[in-house]
Amino acid sequence: MEFFTSSDIKRPVRLSEKTREFAYESINFKYGLDALNTPFVQLHDTDGMSDIAVYDLAVREIVSKAPVRICDGELLSGAATLGDSIRHVVPVRNAEGKNPIFGVSHLTADFFTVLEKGINGIRRDVEESLKNHTAPRKVEFLKSCLNCIDCMQLWHARYIDALSEKGGYDRNIENLKRVPFEPARNFYEAVQSVWFCFAYLRLLGNWPGIGRIDVMLGKYLKKDLENGTITIDEAREILAHFFIKGCEWITGKPTNSGDAQHYQNLVISGIDENGLDVTNEVTYLVLDIIEETGISDFPTTVRVNKNTDKALVDRVSQVIRFGGGTVAVYNEDLVLRSLVKMGYEEKEARKFANDGCWEVQIPGKTFFTYVPFDGLAVLQKKTLKNYDGTADFDSFEALEQAYMCDLADQVGLVFESNVLSVFEEDRKTFKKTRPCTAVSLFEGGCVEKALSYFEGGPVYNVISPHIGGLPDVVNSLYAIKKAVFDEKLVSFSEFMKILADNWNGNEELRRHVINSYAYYGNDSDEVDEIAVNILGSMADACEEYDRKTPIRIVGGVSTFGRQIEWAPARYATPFGRKAGEVLSGNCSPTPGTDKNGAAAIIKSYCKADLVRQHTGAALDIGFIPSSIGSDNAVSALSGLIMGFVKLGGFFMQIDTVDKNTLIDAQKNPENYQNLSVRVSGWNARFVTMSKQWQDMIIERTK
């Protein structure tokens, strides 16, 4: 059996045939389809109950009634077997057939504490906190925490019983006896402990990230290897089962943005809080497993800095060659500068991971959400007044400044609608909101404060306005600058009328602005300076509202595919695109405007002060598989990664796929069931995406 690859190079074989078979059947929908057969459990008699009481009942019903799944030959136990969890809701339905409770995502859980203290250690923390709090809501929350722990024990006991009844799983039973309730003692227990807690959160409809898995597990493996209780091949098998069981939600069913969008990212390598390199055997095992199986359901980001060992960078490049877009890169040096500038202590900043997508955060301590907005819509509808003829500027500088003011107003709207709305009138006290106790158990600060994840419990609380369509704004302003103010081909008012008419009757001018100007992504200082100015103004606007409440307000740049939903409301652009076209994604050039290759794209992107985009600014880069198939090409790709770090990039997603392959997959999906592509902070199997999303991926691919 072979796993799909976009490359002509065959994937290596290291895992046992049995494990490879398990991976193959998991990737090919076996367990995801099984979950759809039992989507939810029914809730009864909740009238008059508080919201937390309803949540507690829901958790108990789920762990008592969810099917227990034991896969043949599995090395790890625990599974999120209810289909509604895949949809990001707590999998219970009320008498009306509705899901009354939503899940939580865009966070990374604190699995470190589980490994070090065990769930019983967390229970003791809850019991201690109960002694310190008397407010009814806080007491109810803490008792809900104890209920979630009790329910985990109930679920755990069901698995022990099922394994015993099935027979042949003595090793699993022995390994599962202590964890996750007591501290892990070895690598096998540590992997099982993290998996069981992760699966528990998923069972309850949440989509948590995992974070720095090599830091979590590395010390256990090192000790076991040194004392001879495990071999590196045995460790690879165990960790591979973690990846394989993480494919339990693959259904093959079409969705708009594709499957596998469950925000379960991993972060590997980088430095620890003392500045020492953490790269270890687990780092390389993660890359081995991705390379061999092509499992893309755990997007993995490597923290690379100027001192990263060349051997690791080359290994990353080798894995990237096989396609799927599973492995991405953080410029650790810049991210750390950004977090320290934001106000984190250096040792704390060095712990960073992400929110399960790619926005950076301190894992296990952070409430986070981002608020996206269309920067191109701000230009077209506010600054240029819907092209209705009322906007008038006598210089490019005046136009640019007007846009910066409108951008600041947009950030202000985010603050009013998304930040102030969560507080009482004092702007300090969080309003009561929906319960999410299970997640709160795994977020530092919640138990100590007796406050849930949504009510100010975590140590850090961050809301991040994200500008989308940045390259389209830059190109629009630049085209106006050139055509109106520099070359004087047309007056400002005439240009607005042309755009209002969707370029009809002005094809010659349209071809001129398309073909005569070097837009963002071609390493042209003149146009890239506009991007620099916009992101500087964006950061200034966020700083104006930051620290006015207990929630930090810091900026970022992303689209996460929203260029598709924004397209119908967008007008014709000054750089020659007709109304309704799907344009740029994240910080990547508008499709068709980059002419000078990947290095030029990176240089354009890196000219802005990305240190001030504290939650991140994503760059998507694509390569044709044949262009990076040789050993020399691996060295070139490694050089590109290190150049990205040196120039001051933030986050780079690299995919390897051929446009013709995607077109054929669109026509013959049955031949490409496991073709994975990078979408944004997640990967998706191409054939599960809607045609509109597929077209977007094809358009951005060389």
XYZ file of C-alpha atoms in Angstrom, residues 90 92-94 98-102:
9
model
C -21.197 19.774 22.209
C -26.137 16.724 22.670
C -29.507 17.759 21.288
C -32.534 19.069 23.119
C -30.936 21.558 18.369
C -27.412 21.639 19.783
C -27.760 24.045 22.739
C -24.025 24.342 23.497
C -21.182 25.246 21.145
